[in-house]
Coordinates of C-alpha atoms and ligand atoms in Angstrom, one line a residue:
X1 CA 28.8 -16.6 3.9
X2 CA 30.2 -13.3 4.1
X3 CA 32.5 -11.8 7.3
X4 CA 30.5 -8.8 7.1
X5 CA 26.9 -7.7 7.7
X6 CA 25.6 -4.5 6.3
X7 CA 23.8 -1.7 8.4
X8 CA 21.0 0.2 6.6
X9 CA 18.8 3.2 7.8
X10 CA 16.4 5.4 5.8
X11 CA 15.2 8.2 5.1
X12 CA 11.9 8.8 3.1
X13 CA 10.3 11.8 1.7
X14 CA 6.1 11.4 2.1
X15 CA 4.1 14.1 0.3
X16 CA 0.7 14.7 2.1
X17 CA -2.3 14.1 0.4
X18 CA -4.1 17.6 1.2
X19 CA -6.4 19.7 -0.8
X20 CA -4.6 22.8 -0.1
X21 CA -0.1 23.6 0.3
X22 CA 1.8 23.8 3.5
X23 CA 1.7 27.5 4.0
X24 CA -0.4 29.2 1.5
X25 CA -4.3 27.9 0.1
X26 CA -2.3 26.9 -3.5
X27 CA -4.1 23.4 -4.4
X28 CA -1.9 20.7 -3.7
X29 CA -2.0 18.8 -7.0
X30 CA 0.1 17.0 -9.1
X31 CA 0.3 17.4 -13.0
X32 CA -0.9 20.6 -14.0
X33 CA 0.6 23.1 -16.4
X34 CA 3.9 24.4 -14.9
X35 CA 3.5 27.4 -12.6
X36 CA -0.4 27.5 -12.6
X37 CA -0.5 26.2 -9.2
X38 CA 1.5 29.9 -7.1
X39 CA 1.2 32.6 -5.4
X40 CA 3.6 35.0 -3.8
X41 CA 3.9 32.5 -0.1
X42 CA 5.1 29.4 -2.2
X43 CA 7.5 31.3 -4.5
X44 CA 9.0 33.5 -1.7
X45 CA 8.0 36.6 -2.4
X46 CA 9.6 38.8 0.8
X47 CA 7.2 40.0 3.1
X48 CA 4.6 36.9 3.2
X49 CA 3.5 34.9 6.2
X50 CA 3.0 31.6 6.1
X51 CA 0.4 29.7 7.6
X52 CA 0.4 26.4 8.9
X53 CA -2.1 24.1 7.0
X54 CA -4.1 22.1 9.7
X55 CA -5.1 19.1 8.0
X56 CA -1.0 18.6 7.2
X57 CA -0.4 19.0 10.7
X58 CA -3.0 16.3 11.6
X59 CA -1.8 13.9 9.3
X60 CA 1.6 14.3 10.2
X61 CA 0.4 13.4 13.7
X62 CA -1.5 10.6 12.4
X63 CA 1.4 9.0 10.6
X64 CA 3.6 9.2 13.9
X65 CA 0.5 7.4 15.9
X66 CA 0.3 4.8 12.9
X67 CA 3.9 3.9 13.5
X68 CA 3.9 4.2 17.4
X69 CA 5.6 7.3 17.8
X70 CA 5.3 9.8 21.0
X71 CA 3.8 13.0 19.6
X72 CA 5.4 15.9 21.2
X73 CA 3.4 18.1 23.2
X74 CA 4.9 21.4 22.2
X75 CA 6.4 21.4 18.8
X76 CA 7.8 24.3 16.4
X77 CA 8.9 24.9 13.0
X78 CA 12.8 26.4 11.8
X79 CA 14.0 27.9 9.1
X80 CA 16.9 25.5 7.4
X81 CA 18.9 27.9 5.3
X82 CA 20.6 26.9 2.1
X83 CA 20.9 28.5 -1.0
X84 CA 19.3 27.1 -3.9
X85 CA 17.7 27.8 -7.3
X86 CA 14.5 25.8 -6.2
X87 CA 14.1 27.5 -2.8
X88 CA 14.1 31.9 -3.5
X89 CA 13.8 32.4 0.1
X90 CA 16.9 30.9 0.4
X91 CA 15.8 28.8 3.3
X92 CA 13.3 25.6 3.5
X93 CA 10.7 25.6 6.7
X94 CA 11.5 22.6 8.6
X95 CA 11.3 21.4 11.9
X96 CA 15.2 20.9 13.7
X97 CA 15.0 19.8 17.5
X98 CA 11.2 19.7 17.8
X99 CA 9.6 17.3 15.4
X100 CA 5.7 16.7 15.6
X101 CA 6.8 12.7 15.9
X102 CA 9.7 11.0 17.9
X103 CA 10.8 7.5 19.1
X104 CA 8.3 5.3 16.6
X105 CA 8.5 1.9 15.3
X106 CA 6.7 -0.1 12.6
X107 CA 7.1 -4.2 12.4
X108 CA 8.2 -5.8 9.0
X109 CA 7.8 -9.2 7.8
X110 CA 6.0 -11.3 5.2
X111 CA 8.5 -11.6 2.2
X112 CA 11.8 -9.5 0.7
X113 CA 12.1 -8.4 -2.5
X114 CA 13.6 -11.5 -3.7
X115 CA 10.8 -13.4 -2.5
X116 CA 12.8 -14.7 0.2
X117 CA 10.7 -14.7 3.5
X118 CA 11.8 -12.4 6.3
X119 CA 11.4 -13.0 10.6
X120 CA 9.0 -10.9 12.1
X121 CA 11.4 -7.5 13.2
X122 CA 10.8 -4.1 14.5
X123 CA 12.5 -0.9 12.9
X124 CA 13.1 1.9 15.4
X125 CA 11.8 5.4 13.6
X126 CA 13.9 8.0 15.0
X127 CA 11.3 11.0 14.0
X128 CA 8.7 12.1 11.7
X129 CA 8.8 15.8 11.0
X130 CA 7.1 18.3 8.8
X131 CA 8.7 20.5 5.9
X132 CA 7.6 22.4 2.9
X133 CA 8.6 20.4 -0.6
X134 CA 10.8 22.8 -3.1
X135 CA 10.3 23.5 -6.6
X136 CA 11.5 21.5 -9.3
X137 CA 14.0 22.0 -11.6
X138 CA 13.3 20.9 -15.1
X139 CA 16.5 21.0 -17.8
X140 CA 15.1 21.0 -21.1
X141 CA 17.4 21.1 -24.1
X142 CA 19.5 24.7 -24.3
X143 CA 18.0 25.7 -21.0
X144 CA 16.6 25.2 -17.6
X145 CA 13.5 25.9 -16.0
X146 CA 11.6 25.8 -12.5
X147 CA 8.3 24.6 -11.6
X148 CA 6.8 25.9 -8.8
X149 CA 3.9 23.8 -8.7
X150 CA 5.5 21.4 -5.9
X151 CA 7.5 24.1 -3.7
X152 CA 4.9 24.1 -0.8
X153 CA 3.4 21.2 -0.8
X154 CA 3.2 19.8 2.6
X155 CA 6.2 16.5 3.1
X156 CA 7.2 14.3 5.7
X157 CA 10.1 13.2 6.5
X158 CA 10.6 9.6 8.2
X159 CA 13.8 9.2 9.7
X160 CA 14.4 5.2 10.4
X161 CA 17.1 3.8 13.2
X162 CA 20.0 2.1 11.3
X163 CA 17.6 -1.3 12.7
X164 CA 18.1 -3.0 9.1
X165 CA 20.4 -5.7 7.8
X166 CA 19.9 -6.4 4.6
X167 CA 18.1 -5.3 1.2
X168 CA 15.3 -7.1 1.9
X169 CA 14.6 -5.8 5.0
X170 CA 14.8 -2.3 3.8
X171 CA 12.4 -3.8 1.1
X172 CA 10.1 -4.9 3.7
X173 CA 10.1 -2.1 5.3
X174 CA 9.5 0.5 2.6
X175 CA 6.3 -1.4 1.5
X176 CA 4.6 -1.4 5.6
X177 CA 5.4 2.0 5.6
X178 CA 3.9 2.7 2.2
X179 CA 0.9 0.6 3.1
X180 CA 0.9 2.4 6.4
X181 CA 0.5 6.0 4.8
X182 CA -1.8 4.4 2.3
X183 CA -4.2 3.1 4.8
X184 CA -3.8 6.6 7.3
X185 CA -5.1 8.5 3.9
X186 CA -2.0 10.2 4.9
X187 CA -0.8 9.8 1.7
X188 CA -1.1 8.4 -2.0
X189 CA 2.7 7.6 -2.0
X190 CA 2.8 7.1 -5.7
X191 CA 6.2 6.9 -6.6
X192 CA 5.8 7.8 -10.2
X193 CA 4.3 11.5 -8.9
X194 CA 7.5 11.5 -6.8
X195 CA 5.0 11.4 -3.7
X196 CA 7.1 8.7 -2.1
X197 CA 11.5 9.4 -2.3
X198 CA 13.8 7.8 -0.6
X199 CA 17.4 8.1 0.3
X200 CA 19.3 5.1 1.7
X201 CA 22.1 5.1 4.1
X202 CA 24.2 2.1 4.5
X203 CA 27.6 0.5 6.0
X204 CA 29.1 -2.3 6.5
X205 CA 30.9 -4.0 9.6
X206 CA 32.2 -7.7 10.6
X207 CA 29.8 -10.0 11.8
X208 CA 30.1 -9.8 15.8
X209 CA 31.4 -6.1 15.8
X210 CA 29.0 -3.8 18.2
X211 CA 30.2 -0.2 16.5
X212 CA 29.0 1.1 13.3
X213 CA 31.1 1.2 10.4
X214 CA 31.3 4.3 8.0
X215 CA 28.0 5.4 6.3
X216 CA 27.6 6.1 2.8
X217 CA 24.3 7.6 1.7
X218 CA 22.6 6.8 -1.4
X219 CA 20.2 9.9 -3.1
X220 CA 17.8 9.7 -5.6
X221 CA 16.3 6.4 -5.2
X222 CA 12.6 6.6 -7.5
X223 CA 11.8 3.1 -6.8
X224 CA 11.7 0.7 -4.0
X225 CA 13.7 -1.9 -6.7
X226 CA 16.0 1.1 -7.3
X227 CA 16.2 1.1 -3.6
X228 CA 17.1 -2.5 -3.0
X229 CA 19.8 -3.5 -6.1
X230 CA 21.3 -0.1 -5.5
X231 CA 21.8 -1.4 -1.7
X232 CA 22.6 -5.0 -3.3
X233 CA 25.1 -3.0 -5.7
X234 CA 26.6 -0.3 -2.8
X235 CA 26.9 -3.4 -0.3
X236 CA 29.0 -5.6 -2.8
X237 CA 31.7 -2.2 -3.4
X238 CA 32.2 -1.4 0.2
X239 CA 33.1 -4.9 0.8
X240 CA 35.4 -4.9 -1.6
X241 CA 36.8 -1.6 -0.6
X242 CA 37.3 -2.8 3.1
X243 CA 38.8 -6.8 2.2
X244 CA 41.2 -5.7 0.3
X245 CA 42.3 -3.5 3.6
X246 CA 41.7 -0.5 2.2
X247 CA 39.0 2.8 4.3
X248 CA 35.9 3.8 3.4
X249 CA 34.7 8.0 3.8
X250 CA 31.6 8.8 5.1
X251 CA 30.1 10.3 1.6
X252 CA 26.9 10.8 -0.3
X253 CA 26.8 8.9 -3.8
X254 CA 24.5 8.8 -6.5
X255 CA 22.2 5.3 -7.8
X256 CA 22.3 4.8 -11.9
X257 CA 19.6 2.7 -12.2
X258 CA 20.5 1.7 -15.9
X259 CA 23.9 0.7 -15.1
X260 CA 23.7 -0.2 -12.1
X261 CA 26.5 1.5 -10.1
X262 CA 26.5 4.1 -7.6
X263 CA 28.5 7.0 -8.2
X264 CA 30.2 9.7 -5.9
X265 CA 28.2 13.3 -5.5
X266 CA 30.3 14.6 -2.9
X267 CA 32.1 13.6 0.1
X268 CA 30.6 14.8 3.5
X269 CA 31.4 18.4 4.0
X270 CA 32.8 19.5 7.1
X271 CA 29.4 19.8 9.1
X272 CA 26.9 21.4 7.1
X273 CA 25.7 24.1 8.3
X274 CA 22.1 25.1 8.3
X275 CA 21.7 27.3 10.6
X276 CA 18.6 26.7 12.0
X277 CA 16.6 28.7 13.9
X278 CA 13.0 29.0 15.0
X279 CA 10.5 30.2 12.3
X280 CA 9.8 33.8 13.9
X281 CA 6.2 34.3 11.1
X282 CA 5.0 31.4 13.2
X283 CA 4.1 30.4 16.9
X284 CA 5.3 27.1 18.4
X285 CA 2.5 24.7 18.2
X286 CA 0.8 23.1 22.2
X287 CA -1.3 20.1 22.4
X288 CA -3.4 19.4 24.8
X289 CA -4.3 15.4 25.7
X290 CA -8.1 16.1 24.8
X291 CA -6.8 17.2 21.1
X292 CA -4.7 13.9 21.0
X293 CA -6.7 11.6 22.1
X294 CA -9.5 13.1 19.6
X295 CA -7.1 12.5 16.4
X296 CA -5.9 9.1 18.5
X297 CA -9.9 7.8 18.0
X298 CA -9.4 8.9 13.8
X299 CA -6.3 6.8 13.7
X300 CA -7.6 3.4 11.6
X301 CA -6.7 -0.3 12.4
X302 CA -3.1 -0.9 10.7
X303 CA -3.0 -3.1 8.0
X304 CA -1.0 -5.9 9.3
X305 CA -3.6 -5.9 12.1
X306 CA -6.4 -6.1 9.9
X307 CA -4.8 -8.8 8.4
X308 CA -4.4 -11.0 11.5
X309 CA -7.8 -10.2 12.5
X310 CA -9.1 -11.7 9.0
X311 CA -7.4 -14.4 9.4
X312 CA -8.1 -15.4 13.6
X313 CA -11.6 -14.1 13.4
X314 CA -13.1 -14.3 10.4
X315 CA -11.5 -17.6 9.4
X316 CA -9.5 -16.2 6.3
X317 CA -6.2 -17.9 5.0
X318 CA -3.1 -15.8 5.5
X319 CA -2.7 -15.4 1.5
X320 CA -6.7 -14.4 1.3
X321 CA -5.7 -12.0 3.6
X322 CA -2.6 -10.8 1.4
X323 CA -4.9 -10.3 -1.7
X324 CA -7.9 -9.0 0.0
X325 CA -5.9 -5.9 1.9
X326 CA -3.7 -5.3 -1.3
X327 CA -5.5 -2.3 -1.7
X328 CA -7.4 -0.2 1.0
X329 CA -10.7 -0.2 -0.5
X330 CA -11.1 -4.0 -1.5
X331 CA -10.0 -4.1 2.5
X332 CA -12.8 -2.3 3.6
X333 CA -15.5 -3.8 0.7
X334 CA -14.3 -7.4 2.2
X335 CA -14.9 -5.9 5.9
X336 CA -18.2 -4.4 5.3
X337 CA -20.0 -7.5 3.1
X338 CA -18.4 -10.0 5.6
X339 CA -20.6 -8.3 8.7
X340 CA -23.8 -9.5 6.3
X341 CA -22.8 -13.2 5.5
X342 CA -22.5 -16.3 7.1
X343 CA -19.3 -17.7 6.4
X344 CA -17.0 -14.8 5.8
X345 CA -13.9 -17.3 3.9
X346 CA -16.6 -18.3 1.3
X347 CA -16.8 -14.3 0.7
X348 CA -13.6 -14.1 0.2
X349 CA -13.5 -16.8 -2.1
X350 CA -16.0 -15.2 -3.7
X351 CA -13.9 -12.2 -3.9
X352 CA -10.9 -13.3 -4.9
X353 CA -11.9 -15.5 -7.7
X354 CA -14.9 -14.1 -9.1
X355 CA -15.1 -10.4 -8.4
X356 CA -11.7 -9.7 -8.5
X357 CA -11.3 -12.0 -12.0
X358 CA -14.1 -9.6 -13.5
X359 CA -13.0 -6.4 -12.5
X360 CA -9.8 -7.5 -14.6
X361 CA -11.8 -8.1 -17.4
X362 CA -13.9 -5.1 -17.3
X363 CA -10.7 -3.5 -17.0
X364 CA -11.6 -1.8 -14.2
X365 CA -10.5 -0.9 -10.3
X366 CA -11.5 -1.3 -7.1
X367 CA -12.9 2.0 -6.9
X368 CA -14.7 1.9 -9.9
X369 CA -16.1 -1.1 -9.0
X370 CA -20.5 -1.3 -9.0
X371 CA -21.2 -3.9 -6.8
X372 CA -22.1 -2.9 -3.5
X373 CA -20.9 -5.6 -1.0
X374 CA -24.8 -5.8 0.4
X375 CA -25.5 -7.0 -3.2
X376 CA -22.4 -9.4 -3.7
X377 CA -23.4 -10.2 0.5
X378 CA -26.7 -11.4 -0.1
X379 CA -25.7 -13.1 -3.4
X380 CA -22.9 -15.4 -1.6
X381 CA -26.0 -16.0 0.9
X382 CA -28.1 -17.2 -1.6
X383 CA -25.6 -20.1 -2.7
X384 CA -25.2 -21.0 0.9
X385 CA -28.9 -21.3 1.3
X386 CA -29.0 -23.7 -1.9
X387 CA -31.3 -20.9 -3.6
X388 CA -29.3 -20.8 -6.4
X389 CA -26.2 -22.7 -7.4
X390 CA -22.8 -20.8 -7.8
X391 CA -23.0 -21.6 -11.7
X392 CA -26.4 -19.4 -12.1
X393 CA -24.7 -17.1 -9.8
X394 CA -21.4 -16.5 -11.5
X395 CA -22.6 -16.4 -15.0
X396 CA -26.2 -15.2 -14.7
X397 CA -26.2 -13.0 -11.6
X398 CA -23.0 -11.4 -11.0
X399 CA -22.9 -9.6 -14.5
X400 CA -26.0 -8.2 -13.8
X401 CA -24.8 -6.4 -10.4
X402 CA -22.6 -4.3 -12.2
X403 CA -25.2 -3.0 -14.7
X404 CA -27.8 -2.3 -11.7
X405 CA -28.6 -1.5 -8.2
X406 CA -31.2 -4.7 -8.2
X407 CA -30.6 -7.1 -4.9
X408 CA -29.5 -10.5 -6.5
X409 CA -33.4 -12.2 -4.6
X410 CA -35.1 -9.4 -6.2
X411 CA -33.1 -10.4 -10.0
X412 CA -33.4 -14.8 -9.2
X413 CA -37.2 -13.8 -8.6
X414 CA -37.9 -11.6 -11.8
X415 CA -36.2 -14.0 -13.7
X416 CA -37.3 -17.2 -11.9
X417 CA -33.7 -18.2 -11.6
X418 CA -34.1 -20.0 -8.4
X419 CA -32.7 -23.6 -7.7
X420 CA -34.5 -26.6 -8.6
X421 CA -34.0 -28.6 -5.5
X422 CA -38.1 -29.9 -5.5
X423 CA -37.1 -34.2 -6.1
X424 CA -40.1 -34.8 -7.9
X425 CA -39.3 -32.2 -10.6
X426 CA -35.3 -33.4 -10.5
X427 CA -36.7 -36.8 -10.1
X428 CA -38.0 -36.3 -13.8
X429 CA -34.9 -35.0 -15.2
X430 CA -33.0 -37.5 -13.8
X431 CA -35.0 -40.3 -15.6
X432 CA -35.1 -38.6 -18.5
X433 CA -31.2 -38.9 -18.7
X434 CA -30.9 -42.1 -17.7
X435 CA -33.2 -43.4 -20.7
X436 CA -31.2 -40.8 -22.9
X437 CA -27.5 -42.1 -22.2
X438 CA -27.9 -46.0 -21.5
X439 CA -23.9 -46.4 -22.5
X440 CA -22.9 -44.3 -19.3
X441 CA -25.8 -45.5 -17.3
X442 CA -24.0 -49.0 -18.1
X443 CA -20.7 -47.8 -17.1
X444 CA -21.8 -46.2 -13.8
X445 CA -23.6 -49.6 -13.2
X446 CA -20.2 -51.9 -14.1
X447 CA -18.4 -49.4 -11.1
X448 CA -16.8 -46.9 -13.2
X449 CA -18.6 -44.3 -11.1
X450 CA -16.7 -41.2 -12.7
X451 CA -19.3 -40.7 -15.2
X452 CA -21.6 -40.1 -12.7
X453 CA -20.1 -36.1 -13.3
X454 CA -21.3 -36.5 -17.0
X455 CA -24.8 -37.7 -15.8
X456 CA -25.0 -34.9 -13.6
X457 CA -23.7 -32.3 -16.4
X458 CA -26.2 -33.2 -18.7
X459 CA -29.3 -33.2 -15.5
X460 CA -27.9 -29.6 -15.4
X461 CA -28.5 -28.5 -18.9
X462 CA -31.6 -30.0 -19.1
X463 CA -32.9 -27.9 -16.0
X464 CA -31.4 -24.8 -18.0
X465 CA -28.3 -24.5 -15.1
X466 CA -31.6 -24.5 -12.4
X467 CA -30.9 -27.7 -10.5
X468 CA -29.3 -28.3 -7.6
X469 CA -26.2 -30.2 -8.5
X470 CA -26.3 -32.1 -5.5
X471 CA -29.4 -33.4 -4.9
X472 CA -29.1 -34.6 -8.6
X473 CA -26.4 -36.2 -7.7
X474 CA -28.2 -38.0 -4.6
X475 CA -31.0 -39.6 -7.1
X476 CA -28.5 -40.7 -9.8
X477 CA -26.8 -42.6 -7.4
X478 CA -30.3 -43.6 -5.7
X479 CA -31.6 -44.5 -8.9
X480 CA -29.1 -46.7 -10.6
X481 CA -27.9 -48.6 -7.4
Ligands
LIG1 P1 23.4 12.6 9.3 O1 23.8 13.4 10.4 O2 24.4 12.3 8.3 O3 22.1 13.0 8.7 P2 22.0 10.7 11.0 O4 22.6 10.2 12.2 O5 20.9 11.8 11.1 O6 23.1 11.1 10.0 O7 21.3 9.5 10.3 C1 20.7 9.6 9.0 C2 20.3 8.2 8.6 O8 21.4 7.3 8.5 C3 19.3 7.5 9.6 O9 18.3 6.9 8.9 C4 20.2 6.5 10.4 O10 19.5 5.4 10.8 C5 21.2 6.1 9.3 N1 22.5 5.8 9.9 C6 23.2 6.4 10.8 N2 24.4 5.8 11.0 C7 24.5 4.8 10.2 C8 25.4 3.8 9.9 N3 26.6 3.8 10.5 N4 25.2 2.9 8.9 C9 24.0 2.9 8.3 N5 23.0 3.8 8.5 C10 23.3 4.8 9.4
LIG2 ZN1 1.0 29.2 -2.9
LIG3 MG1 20.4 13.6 9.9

């Protein structure tokens, strides 16, 4: 075991998912033609005003009540000056001493990225605040170009406690507070549209010690796995660097992912300076408690509650409750059909094994998904009554839901699907079979009472699939005993 124990905190970058930009009515969209999506407020023309988009500011709020933050009463935004190619105004809109969001936390657990299962824990969040996203530089061969598109777009930033101790935990914790955003509608946090960036800070001390050792940030993470080998990768260097006696410098380095090193960027300049001051084009922003509490009511269960409540309530196992709120909208399908059913675990059986199984074939997702859950509802019902069995179900039934709107009684009635469970008419079948197969009837007769599965199989077909399977099973074992 190693003498030291790394100390990791985070920093993420969440891009709002709003129809408009942060300052100007621009679309917020991703993917279009570069430079389609401007006007003069997101490229810094002089003499705009911004002005602040209200759904941003909500969901900002939203995110710091998801994660158990205070929400600041009076809040502003500051001008953070820098110069840069992908900021004209030479200064980003920010928020310095009075974030929307202070003092959170969120709880991780469940397994690392390794697979390796993690305690339950609770990572501080220092703050959430608000910022416009910049431009984007693109270097194409010969030449460079920007993209204005992004500069504008409403972001987050999420600023964690250094509360995490190893990869896996900043694994962990990356995916609740994806899953978090995801579930808020705060965000789409697809990493591939860069609407989810991370930076990583980490250090290392010896086991026992109470201070802090030096802190080395990591940029340009694109990944959560980028995330966690780079930490795996930056962890193993510093503790070489300090066992062989020698100092670490508190620097920002660089992740290459296809290599698998981190490299230096530049060593920590002597206090950067910023200069911040409060945005003058806009007024500080007051809450009252009525406004609060009204976005407090909007803010949905959290998904590692709605997990626990599937499983203590409605009698789920903990790894239905992992696939069913995978994704938000199975999560809500599964919580809407299972206030119309019985036994809400056969639904999610039902679920997980059928539904899910042919979306995957129809190659399609959850949200393209045409099963309502009152249809897939009432069809689970009908197995539980006995009207149909799960086979005429599955293969007759279910493939029809996704065609049409038709309530599965309404399709087992036009197509008289229902169950055979009337014993005179099984009774028939059943001695039909027996005269049919006299070697297996022997069989069952001498004890080898396995067969009885084939006797039952071939009851089935001859009812077309219409039988109850275990009533014939009750008067094969009636008849030949
Ligand atoms: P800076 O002034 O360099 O931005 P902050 O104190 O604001 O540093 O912290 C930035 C991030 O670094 C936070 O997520 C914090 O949890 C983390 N952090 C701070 N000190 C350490 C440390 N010694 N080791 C690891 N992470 C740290
Ligand atoms: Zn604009
Ligand atoms: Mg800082």
């Amino acid at each position: 075991m190693s003498v030291y124990e790394a100390v990791i905190g985070l920093e993420v970058h969440v891009q709002l998912s709003t129809r408009t930009k942060m300052f100007c009515s621009c679309p917020n969209r991703f993917g279009e033609e570069p430079n389609t999506l401007i006007c003069p407020v997101c490229t810094g023309n002089p003499g705009v005003l911004p002005t602040p988009n209200r759904e941003a500011v909500l969901k900002t709020i939203m995110a710091g009540m998801m994660t158990s933050c205070e929400i600041s009463r009076y809040s502003k935004f500051d001008r953070k000056s820098y110069f840069y190619p992908d900021m004209p105004k030479n200064y980003q809109i920010s928020q310095y001493d009075l974030p929307f969001c202070l003092r959170g936390s969120i709880k991780i657990g469940g397994k690392g990225f390794s697979g390796a299962p993690l305690g339950n824990k609770t990572i501080g969040i220092t703050r959430i605040h608000l910022e416009e996203d910049v431009a984007k530089s693109l270097h194409l061969s010969g030449a460079s170009g920007i993209d204005f598109n992004r500069a504008g777009v409403p972001l987050m930033e999420i600023v964690s406690e250094p509360d995490m101790r190893s990869p896996d935990e900043a694994y962990a914790y990356l995916s609740a507070l994806k899953e978090i955003m995801q579930f808020g509608g705060i965000s789409d946090c697809d990493m591939e549209k860069g609407q989810m960036r991370c930076d990583v800070n980490v250090s290392i001390r010896k086991c026992g010690d109470t201070a802090f050792g030096t802190k080395i940030e990591i940029k340009n993470l694109n990944s959560f796995r980028a995330a966690h080998r780079a930490l795996i990768h930056e962890i193993e260097r510093q503790t070489e660097v300090l066992s062989k006696n020698g100092t670490l410098e508190q620097e920002t380095r660089a992740w290459n992912d296809d290599e698998a090193f981190t490299f230096l960027l530049r060593k920590k300049e002597s206090a950067h300076d910023y200069r911040y001051f409060p945005e003058p084009d806009m007024m500080p922003m007051v809450f009252c408690e009525a406004e609060l509490e009204s976005i407090r009511k909007s803010v949905p269960e959290l998904p590692a509650e709605m997990r626990a409540r599937f499983v203590s309530s409605l009698g789920l196992t903990q790894y239905d409750a992992e696939v069913i709120s995978s994704d938000k909208l199975l999560a809500s399908y599964f919580d809407k059909a299972s206030k119309l059913v019985k036994n809400p675990k056969i639904l999610a059986n039902w679920i997980i094994s059928e539904l899910l199984r042919e979306l995957s074939e129809r190659k399609i997702s959850v949200a393209e998904n045409t099963v309502s859950p009152e249809q897939l509802a009432e069809l689970v019902n009908l197995v539980s009554d006995a009207v149909i069995n799960a086979k005429t179900a599955k293969e007759l039934i279910l493939p029809i839901l996704f065609e049409s709107d038709a309530m599965p009684s309404q399709i087992v009635k036009e197509k008289s699907l229902s169950q055979v469970s009337d014993d005179s008419a099984l009774l028939a079948i059943v001695e039909k079979i027996v005269e049919s197969f006299p070697a297996q009837v022997e069989q069952f007769k001498s004890g080898k009472t396995a067969v009885l599965q084939f006797l039952v199989g071939q009851a089935m077909k001859e009812s077309k699939g219409k039988a109850n399977p275990q009533i014939l099973s009750k008067l094969f074992k009636d008849k030949l005993s």
